[in-house]
Amino acid sequence: MKNIATAFFLSAIGFSLNSCITVNINKSESTTTQKENHTMTSNPLLRKSTLQYQAPEFDKIKDEHFKPAFEFGLNEQLQEIDAIVKNQAKPTFENTIVALENSGQNLRRATTIFSNLNSANTNDYLQKLDEEFAPIFASHSDKIYLNDALYQKVKTVYNQRNQLNLDAESLRLVEHYEQQFEIAGANLSADKKAELKKVNEQMASLQSQFSNKLLAARKAGGLLVNDAKELDGLSADEIAAAAEDAKLAGKPGAYLLALQNTTQQPLLQNLKNRTTREKLFRASWTRAEKGDANDTRETLQQLAALRLKKAQLLGKKNFAEWKIQDQMAKTPEKAMDLLAKLAAPATERAKQETQEIQQIIDQQKGGFKVEPWDWNFYAEQVRKAKYDLDESQIKPYFEVVTVLEKGVFFAAEKLYGLSFKKRPDLPVYHPDVVAYEVFDHDGKSLAIYYLDFYTRDNKNGGAWMSNFVEQSYSLGQKPVIVNVYNYQKPAAGKPSLISFDDVTTLFHEFGHSIHGIFANQKYTSLSGTNTPRDFVEFPSQINEYWALEPSVLKNYAVHFQTGQPIPNDLVQKIKNSKTFNEGYNVTELVAAATLDMAWHTVTDEKQILPALEFENNALKKYGLLMKEVPTRYHSPYFAHIWGGGYSAGYYAYLWSEMLDFSALEWFEKNGGMTRKNGDKFRKEILSVGNSLDLNHAFRNLTGKDPDIQPLLKARGLVK
């Protein structure tokens, strides 16, 4: 997942969702008081970091620095915007577009660091600050994008763009800003702008409330088990980790099964006690619908209504129509068409898989019908029966640090010539975080990369990539990137062994990081991963493919005790089982994407029913209401869409998969994992940011448009 937490926070400010400009202002051009000068010199968020590539000075940054940095940065940027508006010279690319692009640099630094810490290492103070400033940032964005005098200057440059002799990226930047002003509502009447401003502030506040409630619900929703016998099937290390988690939660002697952000929980595939499985599943499913302070249902219903109101103020019939207009899909209809083409074969396959699981249950005289909490447990048995593959056989070969350094990093070296060096001298925001420096094939330093492996009760669920500093030639910036995961931290002295699905997640998130590391743009708004949502998952998903490339797998899949490489017969079993359970996997994914689109294609507020009723009706309407196959995210904890980053955009994962498997055909036809192919992929995809039409970028790589058939075949949904 790309930068979802940062996107939640920064989208309220009104620039590209992932942009973070990080340089000092020109003090001679700013009107600062003596007090403001003191604030700038004493606050590490308001000065350029002295560390390499402006990496954050985590050893100096304190919680109390954020609020004054926000206040200073907000005021400073408005002064910069006012200077653009009052400039009596004819509007030009430099005095309007570049000046706008470069405004708010101190604010960007502070908010970027804040949003990452609030996602990965939060506390009560940061959460309260988030709620306090979310509507303020929304209002600030509107002061820029609904500023008619500023818009008219942007429009003047836009109308003359073809006569300005601009390079291609600068021309793209002009078009980008004109589009962002139009999308934000710059053409609205004064009355409608005033109404829109109120809606934006309310939405920002609710999004912050939702995220904070959900984190609290996840923390409080874990399953507490008092008797270790109820954990039969878990490994000794997993039980020890659960005991440690319970101790940290103030429940010594018990066992705490913490929740992941998805509906299904990883431990369900090993728990033998059916009652424990049901309790864990229900703890996950109901985490945010208990009628307490952490219940998110009313919040999300209010958000859905406000998003509809915003879209209709902006002349669109629903929120999805407004949101998708600058994405690759362009319209909700095209996104839904892709989902429909996947839904029918996926659910049909899932029904066949249900029958296979029920047969196992009946053979064992279980005496019950398969329920969602049974699926992973018995699916694992079906996999063993069909492919002779046992997850417990695989895990000893996947120690998480070895997978990273000898798998993920090795693949990047093989394909792109990259190398990595640990940087223990760089300060980090938590003891679990590790920093690396990234070097190009010629030895030139490219980036700083942070890695945060383990789950904490003050960390959002899931896994993501984000930037602390974005690449920009015009600002002299190189990328500073972080990958955040939620793997279970092992007991002291024990290895962290992960499943092959977790291995895939490591490769996936690093695919986002590669996209950011290879950014090659002048302007941060167009740099690196600042692309449409339905493109940004393409580089990450294609990077998953290299996890099973023979030379890569051989290098990292070694037994944590013996050091022996994974046996060839076990590798073949993994490959043979690649399409196993894909009916389930695609159905839960399509169901989540369809649910997202259903919430955001309502055209009348009367259609917004209570959350659980709305979800049930939507899934039933599209043939995706399968008792045995719950949606990957239940509406009350669907953080992707209610936090803001992927609203009307969860389909992007599947759209990107269409690009992914079409591009893999190109790789395979041209020799697979070679440096030549890696260099071309870097040139045509990873290094272009959003500096050109990305449909053209895809054609530049493969010579044709993407096709859904490779995706259907790869998922095992057609022969």
XYZ file of C-alpha atoms in Angstrom:
719
model
C 0.000 0.000 0.000
C 1.346 3.374 -0.935
C 1.502 6.070 1.690
C -2.081 5.807 2.813
C -1.537 7.365 6.221
C 0.397 10.301 4.832
C -2.225 10.723 2.145
C -4.967 10.962 4.783
C -3.250 13.874 6.468
C -1.702 15.726 3.544
C -4.740 15.594 1.290
C -6.347 18.153 3.577
C -3.591 20.619 2.703
C -4.466 20.481 -0.969
C -1.301 19.526 -2.786
C -0.572 16.230 -4.497
C -1.512 13.559 -1.992
C 2.037 12.370 -1.513
C 4.093 15.497 -2.078
C 6.338 16.813 0.646
C 8.563 19.764 -0.234
C 11.400 20.000 2.237
C 13.701 23.024 1.952
C 14.125 26.263 3.849
C 12.322 29.425 2.884
C 14.239 32.431 1.662
C 14.226 34.489 4.873
C 14.864 37.723 3.024
C 11.514 37.297 1.300
C 9.498 36.450 4.415
C 8.144 38.853 6.987
C 8.971 37.203 10.278
C 8.830 38.791 13.697
C 11.560 38.329 16.271
C 9.409 35.684 17.931
C 8.961 33.861 14.643
C 12.716 33.912 14.038
C 13.221 32.326 17.454
C 10.592 29.692 16.617
C 12.388 28.851 13.379
C 15.825 28.514 14.948
C 14.658 26.507 17.972
C 12.208 24.194 16.202
C 13.849 21.347 14.215
C 10.753 21.109 11.994
C 11.277 24.662 10.758
C 14.810 24.349 9.508
C 16.556 22.217 6.960
C 17.882 19.049 8.566
C 21.661 18.832 8.600
C 21.498 15.057 8.127
C 22.117 13.467 4.751
C 19.313 14.227 2.267
C 17.503 16.176 4.996
C 16.593 12.958 6.819
C 14.478 13.881 9.869
C 16.341 14.669 13.082
C 14.277 12.248 15.146
C 16.617 12.678 18.115
C 15.686 16.363 18.266
C 12.027 16.346 17.201
C 9.605 16.397 20.148
C 5.818 16.219 20.189
C 5.602 19.820 21.346
C 7.372 21.037 18.195
C 4.487 20.148 15.863
C 1.837 22.668 16.877
C 4.042 25.785 16.633
C 5.468 24.437 13.361
C 1.958 24.011 11.966
C 0.931 27.500 13.046
C 4.077 29.102 11.652
C 3.903 27.136 8.402
C 0.239 27.893 7.787
C 0.784 31.621 8.220
C 3.957 31.592 6.153
C 2.367 29.851 3.188
C -0.580 32.226 3.135
C 1.913 35.101 2.980
C 3.620 33.381 0.050
C 0.295 32.900 -1.726
C -0.615 36.522 -1.063
C 2.688 37.606 -2.636
C 1.852 35.635 -5.796
C -1.601 37.204 -6.002
C -0.349 40.772 -5.407
C 2.522 40.515 -7.873
C 1.749 43.227 -10.459
C 3.863 41.586 -13.158
C 2.214 39.587 -15.913
C 1.557 35.983 -14.725
C 4.350 33.687 -15.891
C 5.342 30.100 -15.333
C 8.007 31.178 -12.829
C 6.132 33.831 -10.837
C 2.889 31.840 -10.637
C 3.256 28.074 -11.165
C 6.757 27.588 -9.765
C 6.065 30.028 -6.935
C 2.937 28.064 -6.044
C 4.788 24.759 -6.314
C 7.518 25.986 -3.964
C 5.247 27.563 -1.361
C 4.643 26.015 2.051
C 7.937 24.208 2.392
C 8.161 24.499 6.176
C 4.555 23.389 6.509
C 5.211 20.442 4.231
C 8.166 19.297 6.304
C 6.220 19.459 9.559
C 3.079 17.747 8.256
C 4.983 15.005 6.454
C 6.928 13.997 9.533
C 3.822 14.316 11.702
C 1.624 12.153 9.491
C 4.207 9.382 9.397
C 4.711 9.391 13.161
C 0.974 9.595 13.824
C 0.527 6.481 11.686
C 3.486 4.427 12.865
C 4.214 5.566 16.429
C 1.324 7.650 17.731
C 0.203 8.710 21.197
C -2.717 10.578 22.735
C -1.126 13.975 22.148
C -0.487 13.367 18.446
C -3.985 11.992 17.932
C -5.581 15.016 19.588
C -3.390 17.317 17.517
C -4.475 15.453 14.392
C -8.146 16.003 15.226
C -7.509 19.654 16.094
C -5.686 20.500 12.876
C -7.523 18.338 10.323
C -10.265 20.960 9.748
C -7.683 23.751 9.913
C -5.679 22.152 7.125
C -8.828 21.609 5.078
C -9.652 25.296 5.459
C -6.082 26.203 4.528
C -6.329 24.156 1.336
C -9.515 25.976 0.401
C -7.846 29.338 0.994
C -5.449 28.365 -1.777
C -7.522 26.352 -4.248
C -10.670 28.448 -3.940
C -8.749 31.724 -4.197
C -10.183 33.262 -7.360
C -7.381 35.785 -7.885
C -4.786 32.996 -7.685
C -6.839 30.758 -9.959
C -7.096 33.488 -12.603
C -3.306 33.794 -12.656
C -2.951 30.013 -13.009
C -5.585 30.057 -15.761
C -3.703 32.812 -17.611
C -0.522 30.744 -17.674
C -2.491 27.635 -18.630
C -4.141 29.380 -21.585
C -0.728 30.489 -22.872
C 1.113 27.257 -22.076
C 1.757 26.211 -25.668
C 3.463 29.519 -26.445
C 5.823 29.483 -23.461
C 8.456 27.072 -24.853
C 8.282 24.967 -21.710
C 9.944 21.581 -21.387
C 7.570 18.607 -21.200
C 7.594 18.304 -17.408
C 7.023 22.023 -16.855
C 4.124 21.921 -19.307
C 2.711 18.965 -17.384
C 3.024 20.940 -14.131
C 0.949 23.804 -15.567
C -1.754 21.351 -16.656
C -1.596 19.612 -13.275
C -2.273 22.791 -11.324
C -5.048 23.949 -13.636
C -6.733 20.559 -13.230
C -6.318 20.585 -9.422
C -7.924 24.032 -9.160
C -10.821 22.911 -11.387
C -11.329 19.714 -9.383
C -11.202 21.650 -6.102
C -14.017 23.955 -7.228
C -12.245 27.115 -8.351
C -15.062 27.790 -10.841
C -17.813 27.786 -8.216
C -19.786 30.858 -7.212
C -18.868 32.617 -3.983
C -21.871 31.105 -2.167
C -21.043 27.566 -3.267
C -17.375 28.054 -2.370
C -18.399 29.067 1.145
C -20.579 25.979 1.432
C -17.825 23.744 0.051
C -15.337 25.103 2.587
C -17.636 24.052 5.441
C -18.068 20.592 3.930
C -14.303 20.138 3.516
C -13.653 21.107 7.118
C -16.314 18.706 8.384
C -14.964 15.892 6.228
C -11.399 16.425 7.410
C -12.491 16.368 11.032
C -14.521 13.181 10.566
C -11.691 11.437 8.712
C -9.338 12.159 11.583
C -11.947 10.963 14.098
C -12.472 7.762 12.128
C -8.752 6.956 12.042
C -8.310 7.592 15.753
C -11.402 5.590 16.694
C -10.305 2.687 14.525
C -6.823 2.559 16.030
C -8.377 2.475 19.494
C -10.877 -0.189 18.378
C -8.096 -2.354 16.984
C -6.068 -1.994 20.162
C -9.038 -2.798 22.397
C -10.441 -5.478 20.120
C -7.740 -8.140 20.428
C -8.798 -11.524 21.765
C -7.656 -12.222 25.329
C -7.253 -15.940 26.073
C -6.643 -17.211 29.588
C -5.850 -20.864 28.892
C -3.014 -21.845 26.559
C -4.969 -24.995 25.641
C -7.300 -22.783 23.611
C -4.304 -21.857 21.436
C -3.617 -25.407 20.298
C -2.101 -25.312 16.816
C -0.020 -22.198 17.312
C 3.738 -22.551 17.510
C 5.595 -22.126 20.785
C 6.998 -18.844 19.519
C 3.547 -17.546 18.566
C 2.200 -18.459 22.010
C 5.187 -16.778 23.671
C 4.600 -13.624 21.613
C 0.900 -13.646 22.610
C 1.914 -13.978 26.265
C 4.308 -11.044 25.917
C 1.602 -8.926 24.251
C -0.798 -9.701 27.105
C 1.861 -8.761 29.652
C 2.453 -5.437 27.892
C -1.312 -4.862 27.938
C -1.376 -5.314 31.698
C -2.724 -8.888 31.628
C 0.187 -11.066 32.796
C -0.500 -14.775 32.656
C -2.960 -14.430 29.757
C -2.474 -14.482 25.977
C -3.420 -11.620 23.669
C -4.138 -12.236 19.989
C -3.778 -8.751 18.531
C -5.832 -7.816 15.468
C -4.511 -7.148 11.990
C -6.442 -4.599 9.939
C -7.996 -7.140 7.552
C -11.139 -9.197 8.235
C -9.386 -12.558 8.322
C -6.618 -12.954 10.892
C -3.377 -14.844 10.122
C -3.604 -17.108 13.183
C -6.948 -18.550 12.043
C -5.241 -20.992 9.710
C -3.488 -22.753 12.601
C -5.913 -22.546 15.531
C -7.420 -26.004 16.070
C -10.012 -24.921 18.636
C -13.100 -23.917 16.625
C -14.499 -21.826 19.466
C -11.269 -19.831 19.652
C -11.357 -19.358 15.893
C -14.900 -18.025 16.043
C -14.031 -15.682 18.904
C -11.029 -14.314 17.022
C -12.998 -13.807 13.816
C -15.861 -12.089 15.626
C -13.388 -9.903 17.533
C -12.068 -8.792 14.159
C -15.466 -8.354 12.478
C -17.100 -6.409 15.311
C -14.092 -4.384 16.515
C -15.596 -1.017 15.542
C -19.328 -1.641 15.982
C -19.763 -2.163 19.717
C -21.732 0.970 20.504
C -18.844 2.408 22.507
C -16.554 5.406 21.983
C -14.671 3.469 19.288
C -17.736 2.684 17.172
C -17.114 4.140 13.695
C -20.489 3.534 12.033
C -22.068 6.929 12.587
C -18.832 8.638 11.572
C -18.578 6.813 8.249
C -22.245 7.415 7.432
C -21.738 11.126 8.013
C -18.662 11.011 5.800
C -20.567 9.311 2.999
C -23.247 12.016 3.125
C -20.704 14.834 3.131
C -18.798 13.337 0.221
C -22.009 13.151 -1.797
C -22.754 16.770 -0.916
C -19.261 17.838 -1.977
C -19.506 16.034 -5.313
C -22.870 17.566 -6.106
C -21.635 21.040 -5.187
C -18.899 20.422 -7.746
C -21.390 19.442 -10.427
C -21.012 15.656 -10.265
C -23.775 13.166 -9.615
C -21.756 11.214 -7.029
C -18.438 11.277 -5.205
C -16.828 8.555 -7.323
C -17.464 10.542 -10.503
C -15.669 13.503 -8.937
C -12.821 11.474 -7.428
C -11.909 9.283 -10.411
C -11.803 11.985 -13.082
C -8.000 12.341 -12.900
C -7.290 8.605 -12.520
C -6.437 6.125 -15.275
C -9.971 4.689 -15.208
C -11.471 8.215 -15.592
C -15.036 7.123 -14.674
C -16.705 4.908 -12.035
C -18.345 2.979 -14.870
C -14.972 1.842 -16.213
C -13.829 0.853 -12.735
C -17.042 -1.090 -12.101
C -16.726 -2.776 -15.493
C -13.374 -4.212 -14.431
C -14.831 -5.390 -11.107
C -17.787 -7.024 -12.867
C -15.477 -8.946 -15.202
C -13.687 -10.344 -12.172
C -16.667 -10.920 -9.875
C -18.447 -13.656 -11.832
C -15.471 -16.006 -12.379
C -14.137 -15.297 -8.884
C -17.370 -16.147 -7.048
C -17.867 -19.227 -9.205
C -14.397 -20.414 -8.266
C -15.034 -19.548 -4.598
C -18.160 -21.722 -4.608
C -16.083 -24.656 -5.870
C -13.523 -24.015 -3.138
C -16.328 -23.932 -0.555
C -17.397 -27.412 -1.651
C -13.824 -28.695 -1.327
C -13.566 -27.326 2.212
C -16.960 -28.738 3.173
C -15.853 -32.153 1.936
C -12.861 -32.063 4.298
C -15.118 -31.073 7.209
C -17.585 -33.859 6.381
C -14.813 -36.442 6.003
C -13.656 -35.533 9.485
C -17.264 -35.802 10.726
C -17.203 -32.184 11.831
C -20.984 -31.934 11.802
C -21.123 -28.273 10.792
C -21.261 -26.074 7.719
C -18.171 -24.051 6.887
C -18.157 -20.550 8.360
C -15.722 -17.732 7.616
C -13.678 -18.519 10.743
C -13.214 -22.065 9.443
C -12.039 -21.130 5.964
C -8.326 -20.574 6.498
C -7.979 -23.547 8.853
C -9.529 -26.025 6.435
C -8.222 -24.327 3.298
C -4.759 -25.069 4.645
C -5.760 -28.735 4.886
C -7.100 -28.684 1.326
C -3.800 -27.214 0.188
C -1.927 -29.966 1.975
C -4.138 -32.578 0.339
C -4.008 -31.094 -3.183
C -0.438 -29.859 -3.231
C 1.198 -31.626 -0.279
C 2.125 -28.172 0.993
C 2.146 -27.315 4.683
C 2.670 -23.698 5.780
C 4.679 -24.950 8.755
C 7.119 -26.536 6.294
C 7.660 -23.206 4.567
C 8.025 -20.713 7.422
C 11.424 -21.929 8.683
C 12.898 -20.819 5.348
C 11.514 -17.279 5.607
C 13.215 -15.332 8.386
C 12.126 -11.750 7.925
C 15.510 -9.950 7.925
C 17.009 -12.572 5.633
C 14.066 -12.209 3.257
C 14.632 -8.451 3.198
C 18.382 -8.326 2.760
C 19.014 -11.469 0.711
C 15.692 -11.500 -1.131
C 14.168 -8.060 -1.608
C 17.505 -6.226 -1.741
C 19.116 -8.959 -3.850
C 16.329 -8.737 -6.436
C 16.831 -4.964 -6.629
C 20.544 -5.522 -7.160
C 19.963 -8.115 -9.864
C 17.345 -6.105 -11.755
C 18.610 -2.536 -11.242
C 22.140 -2.796 -9.846
C 21.247 -1.325 -6.436
C 23.145 -1.921 -3.208
C 22.295 -1.141 0.436
C 24.306 -0.183 3.487
C 23.035 0.029 7.069
C 23.229 3.491 8.612
C 23.154 3.043 12.398
C 24.387 6.636 12.761
C 21.042 8.034 11.586
C 18.485 8.680 14.364
C 15.207 6.734 14.176
C 11.738 7.292 15.649
C 11.553 3.906 17.409
C 14.207 1.347 18.439
C 12.744 -1.226 16.027
C 13.423 1.019 13.014
C 16.521 0.386 10.871
C 18.020 2.862 8.368
C 19.835 2.030 5.108
C 21.539 4.081 2.418
C 20.739 3.077 -1.175
C 23.385 3.175 -3.934
C 22.970 3.025 -7.718
C 24.776 0.589 -10.027
C 27.638 3.105 -10.458
C 28.087 3.560 -6.705
C 26.285 6.893 -6.607
C 24.169 7.433 -3.487
C 20.452 7.591 -4.314
C 18.352 7.632 -1.160
C 17.893 6.934 2.539
C 15.521 4.063 3.366
C 13.957 3.305 6.763
C 12.329 0.022 7.696
C 9.853 -0.542 10.559
C 8.984 -4.263 10.790
C 6.970 -5.023 13.910
C 3.425 -4.405 15.101
C 2.763 -2.070 18.047
C -0.470 -1.057 19.691
C 0.222 2.562 18.715
C 0.740 1.763 15.033
C -1.924 1.658 12.324
C -2.609 -1.794 10.908
C -1.381 -2.987 7.532
C 1.780 -2.201 5.604
C 2.741 0.863 3.617
C 5.427 2.992 2.011
C 5.792 6.697 2.616
C 8.236 9.538 2.054
C 9.891 11.768 4.622
C 11.522 13.743 1.800
C 10.520 13.647 -1.870
C 12.929 13.823 -4.791
C 13.142 17.113 -6.677
C 15.933 18.417 -8.908
C 14.685 21.991 -8.674
C 14.934 21.852 -4.881
C 18.062 19.712 -4.755
C 16.293 16.916 -2.859
C 16.860 13.178 -2.875
C 14.275 10.704 -1.560
C 14.045 9.659 2.076
C 11.622 6.730 2.262
C 10.091 4.435 4.877
C 8.424 1.019 4.696
C 6.168 0.128 7.641
C 4.916 -3.390 8.402
C 3.003 -5.147 11.178
C 4.768 -8.470 11.581
C 4.545 -10.088 14.982
C 7.668 -9.274 16.962
C 9.241 -12.518 18.148
C 10.075 -13.284 21.742
C 13.612 -12.296 22.756
C 16.245 -14.422 21.030
C 13.759 -16.013 18.647
C 13.635 -15.623 14.851
C 10.771 -13.802 13.136
C 9.463 -16.442 10.740
C 6.859 -15.319 8.221
C 4.493 -16.928 5.740
C 4.968 -16.764 1.987
C 2.095 -14.263 1.872
C 4.148 -12.079 4.213
C 7.158 -12.532 1.943
C 5.026 -11.250 -0.916
C 4.043 -8.232 1.184
C 7.719 -7.390 1.737
C 8.384 -7.453 -2.002
C 5.187 -5.477 -2.660
C 5.921 -2.596 -0.312
C 9.508 -2.397 -1.452
C 8.139 -2.076 -4.990
C 6.613 1.227 -3.844
C 9.975 2.205 -2.380
C 11.787 1.441 -5.651
C 9.239 3.671 -7.386
C 10.156 6.473 -4.971
C 13.907 5.806 -5.031
C 14.026 6.091 -8.842
C 12.057 9.357 -8.930
C 13.635 11.611 -11.555
C 11.617 14.827 -11.710
C 12.121 18.572 -11.321
C 8.972 19.098 -9.285
C 7.753 17.255 -6.198
C 4.102 17.410 -7.287
C 4.980 15.150 -10.227
C 7.735 13.164 -8.563
C 7.994 9.456 -7.856
C 4.830 7.898 -6.472
C 2.713 11.037 -6.924
C 0.646 9.245 -9.542
C -2.999 8.187 -9.861
C -4.063 5.560 -7.332
C -4.844 3.055 -10.079
C -1.263 3.296 -11.343
C 0.690 3.561 -8.095
C 0.098 -0.103 -7.166
C 1.487 -1.298 -10.510
C 5.227 -1.065 -9.649
C 4.638 -2.599 -6.221
C 2.600 -5.524 -7.494
C 5.026 -6.363 -10.275
C 7.831 -6.451 -7.705
C 5.999 -9.321 -5.957
C 6.767 -11.471 -8.988
C 10.485 -11.587 -8.200
C 9.910 -13.383 -4.881
C 9.676 -16.700 -6.765
C 12.293 -15.982 -9.426
C 14.663 -18.986 -9.000
C 17.933 -17.122 -8.483
C 16.310 -14.755 -5.975
C 14.456 -17.470 -4.056
C 17.596 -19.572 -3.797
C 19.427 -16.628 -2.264
C 16.992 -15.845 0.574
C 14.932 -18.987 1.268
C 17.333 -20.692 3.682
C 16.459 -22.579 6.843
C 16.933 -20.317 9.859
C 18.642 -23.106 11.848
C 20.572 -25.183 9.310
C 21.266 -22.562 6.651
C 20.194 -25.054 3.998
C 18.346 -23.680 0.948
C 14.691 -24.503 0.493
C 14.333 -27.888 -1.281
C 13.352 -27.847 -4.946
C 10.308 -30.033 -4.323
C 8.996 -27.514 -1.761
C 9.570 -24.672 -4.221
C 7.625 -26.549 -6.862
C 4.783 -27.092 -4.416
C 4.642 -23.339 -3.755
C 4.521 -22.647 -7.488
C 1.900 -25.335 -8.096
C -0.290 -23.830 -5.393
C -0.051 -20.232 -6.679
C -3.651 -20.284 -7.912
C -4.868 -22.121 -4.817
C -7.705 -20.342 -2.975
C -7.774 -17.597 -5.623
C -11.560 -17.743 -5.847
C -11.648 -16.695 -2.200
C -8.836 -14.152 -2.538
C -10.273 -12.380 -5.564
C -13.844 -12.487 -4.240
C -12.930 -10.807 -0.931
C -10.920 -8.182 -2.835
C -13.614 -7.497 -5.430
C -16.196 -7.360 -2.650
C -14.188 -4.677 -0.824
C -13.660 -2.655 -4.004
C -17.333 -2.933 -4.915
C -18.379 -1.950 -1.409
C -16.162 1.130 -1.647
C -17.700 2.048 -4.993
C -21.234 1.455 -3.671
C -20.706 3.903 -0.806
C -19.375 6.512 -3.218
C -21.856 6.160 -6.083
C -24.976 7.014 -4.067
C -26.775 9.924 -5.719
C -29.229 10.753 -2.935
C -28.583 10.984 0.791
C -31.674 8.821 1.366
C -29.710 5.922 -0.139
C -27.226 6.051 2.766
C -28.660 3.443 5.101
C -27.165 2.328 8.434
C -23.686 0.983 7.713
C -24.308 -2.736 8.186
C -27.576 -2.686 6.239
C -25.992 -0.666 3.423
C -23.060 -3.082 3.170
C -25.290 -6.146 3.141
C -27.531 -4.690 0.415
C -24.603 -3.577 -1.748
C -22.842 -6.935 -1.686
C -26.109 -8.746 -2.354
C -26.883 -6.465 -5.326
C -23.596 -7.334 -7.040
C -23.667 -11.053 -6.228
C -20.842 -10.794 -3.717
C -22.690 -11.605 -0.493
C -21.152 -14.993 0.286
C -21.452 -16.079 3.918
C -18.249 -18.092 3.719
C -16.255 -15.326 1.981
C -16.531 -12.027 3.869
C -15.300 -8.815 2.292
C -11.611 -8.170 2.903
C -12.600 -5.023 4.823
C -15.881 -4.592 6.667
C -17.248 -1.028 6.375
C -16.628 -0.061 10.043
C -12.877 -0.772 9.716
C -12.318 0.005 6.048
C -9.478 2.427 6.785
C -8.477 2.776 3.137
C -11.686 4.548 2.178
C -12.834 6.354 5.329
C -9.426 7.720 6.227
C -9.370 9.392 2.840
C -6.580 7.918 0.771
C -8.474 5.339 -1.261
C -12.052 6.627 -1.170
C -13.686 5.550 -4.466
C -10.264 4.127 -5.264
C -9.900 0.670 -3.745
C -10.512 -0.755 -7.223
C -6.998 0.598 -7.940
C -5.376 -2.606 -6.676
C -7.179 -4.660 -9.302
C -6.706 -2.066 -12.039
C -2.991 -2.080 -11.252
C -3.006 -5.883 -11.356
C -4.306 -5.666 -14.903
C -1.287 -3.495 -15.726
C 0.950 -5.781 -13.696
C 0.187 -9.071 -15.424
C 0.133 -7.456 -18.848
C 3.615 -6.081 -18.154
C 4.806 -9.458 -16.863
C 3.974 -10.897 -20.260
C 6.364 -8.314 -21.702
C 9.086 -9.273 -19.198
C 8.697 -12.970 -19.967
C 8.745 -12.473 -23.725
C 11.929 -10.439 -23.393
C 13.969 -12.734 -21.183
C 12.560 -12.156 -17.716
C 14.660 -10.753 -14.877
C 17.552 -9.139 -16.736
C 19.357 -5.854 -16.195
C 18.325 -4.794 -19.698
C 14.652 -5.273 -18.846
C 15.143 -3.676 -15.432
C 16.715 -0.622 -17.014
C 13.836 -0.273 -19.463
C 11.236 -0.680 -16.696
C 13.112 1.927 -14.661
C 13.216 4.336 -17.618
C 9.621 3.956 -18.839
C 7.747 3.356 -15.565
C 9.682 3.861 -12.341
C 11.383 7.133 -13.228
C 8.596 9.049 -14.961
C 6.501 9.955 -11.908
C 3.398 11.729 -13.172
C 5.327 13.772 -15.750
C 3.461 12.265 -18.713
C 0.216 10.455 -19.516
C 0.673 7.102 -17.771
C -1.363 5.225 -20.362
C 1.338 6.356 -22.800
C 4.040 5.288 -20.343
C 2.583 1.778 -20.259
C 2.497 1.621 -24.051
C 6.084 2.875 -24.167
C 7.062 -0.162 -22.097
C 4.985 -2.931 -23.666
C 3.963 -1.541 -27.050
C 0.256 -2.087 -26.338
C -2.615 -1.312 -23.983
C -3.197 -3.495 -20.894
C -5.516 -6.504 -21.189
C -7.541 -8.256 -18.475
C -6.891 -11.772 -19.797
C -3.387 -12.148 -18.309
C -4.846 -11.181 -14.913
C -7.633 -13.765 -15.179
C -5.134 -16.451 -16.180
C -2.634 -15.571 -13.469
C -5.371 -15.719 -10.836
C -6.474 -19.093 -12.152
C -9.962 -17.830 -13.030
C -9.767 -18.894 -16.677
C -7.756 -21.591 -18.418
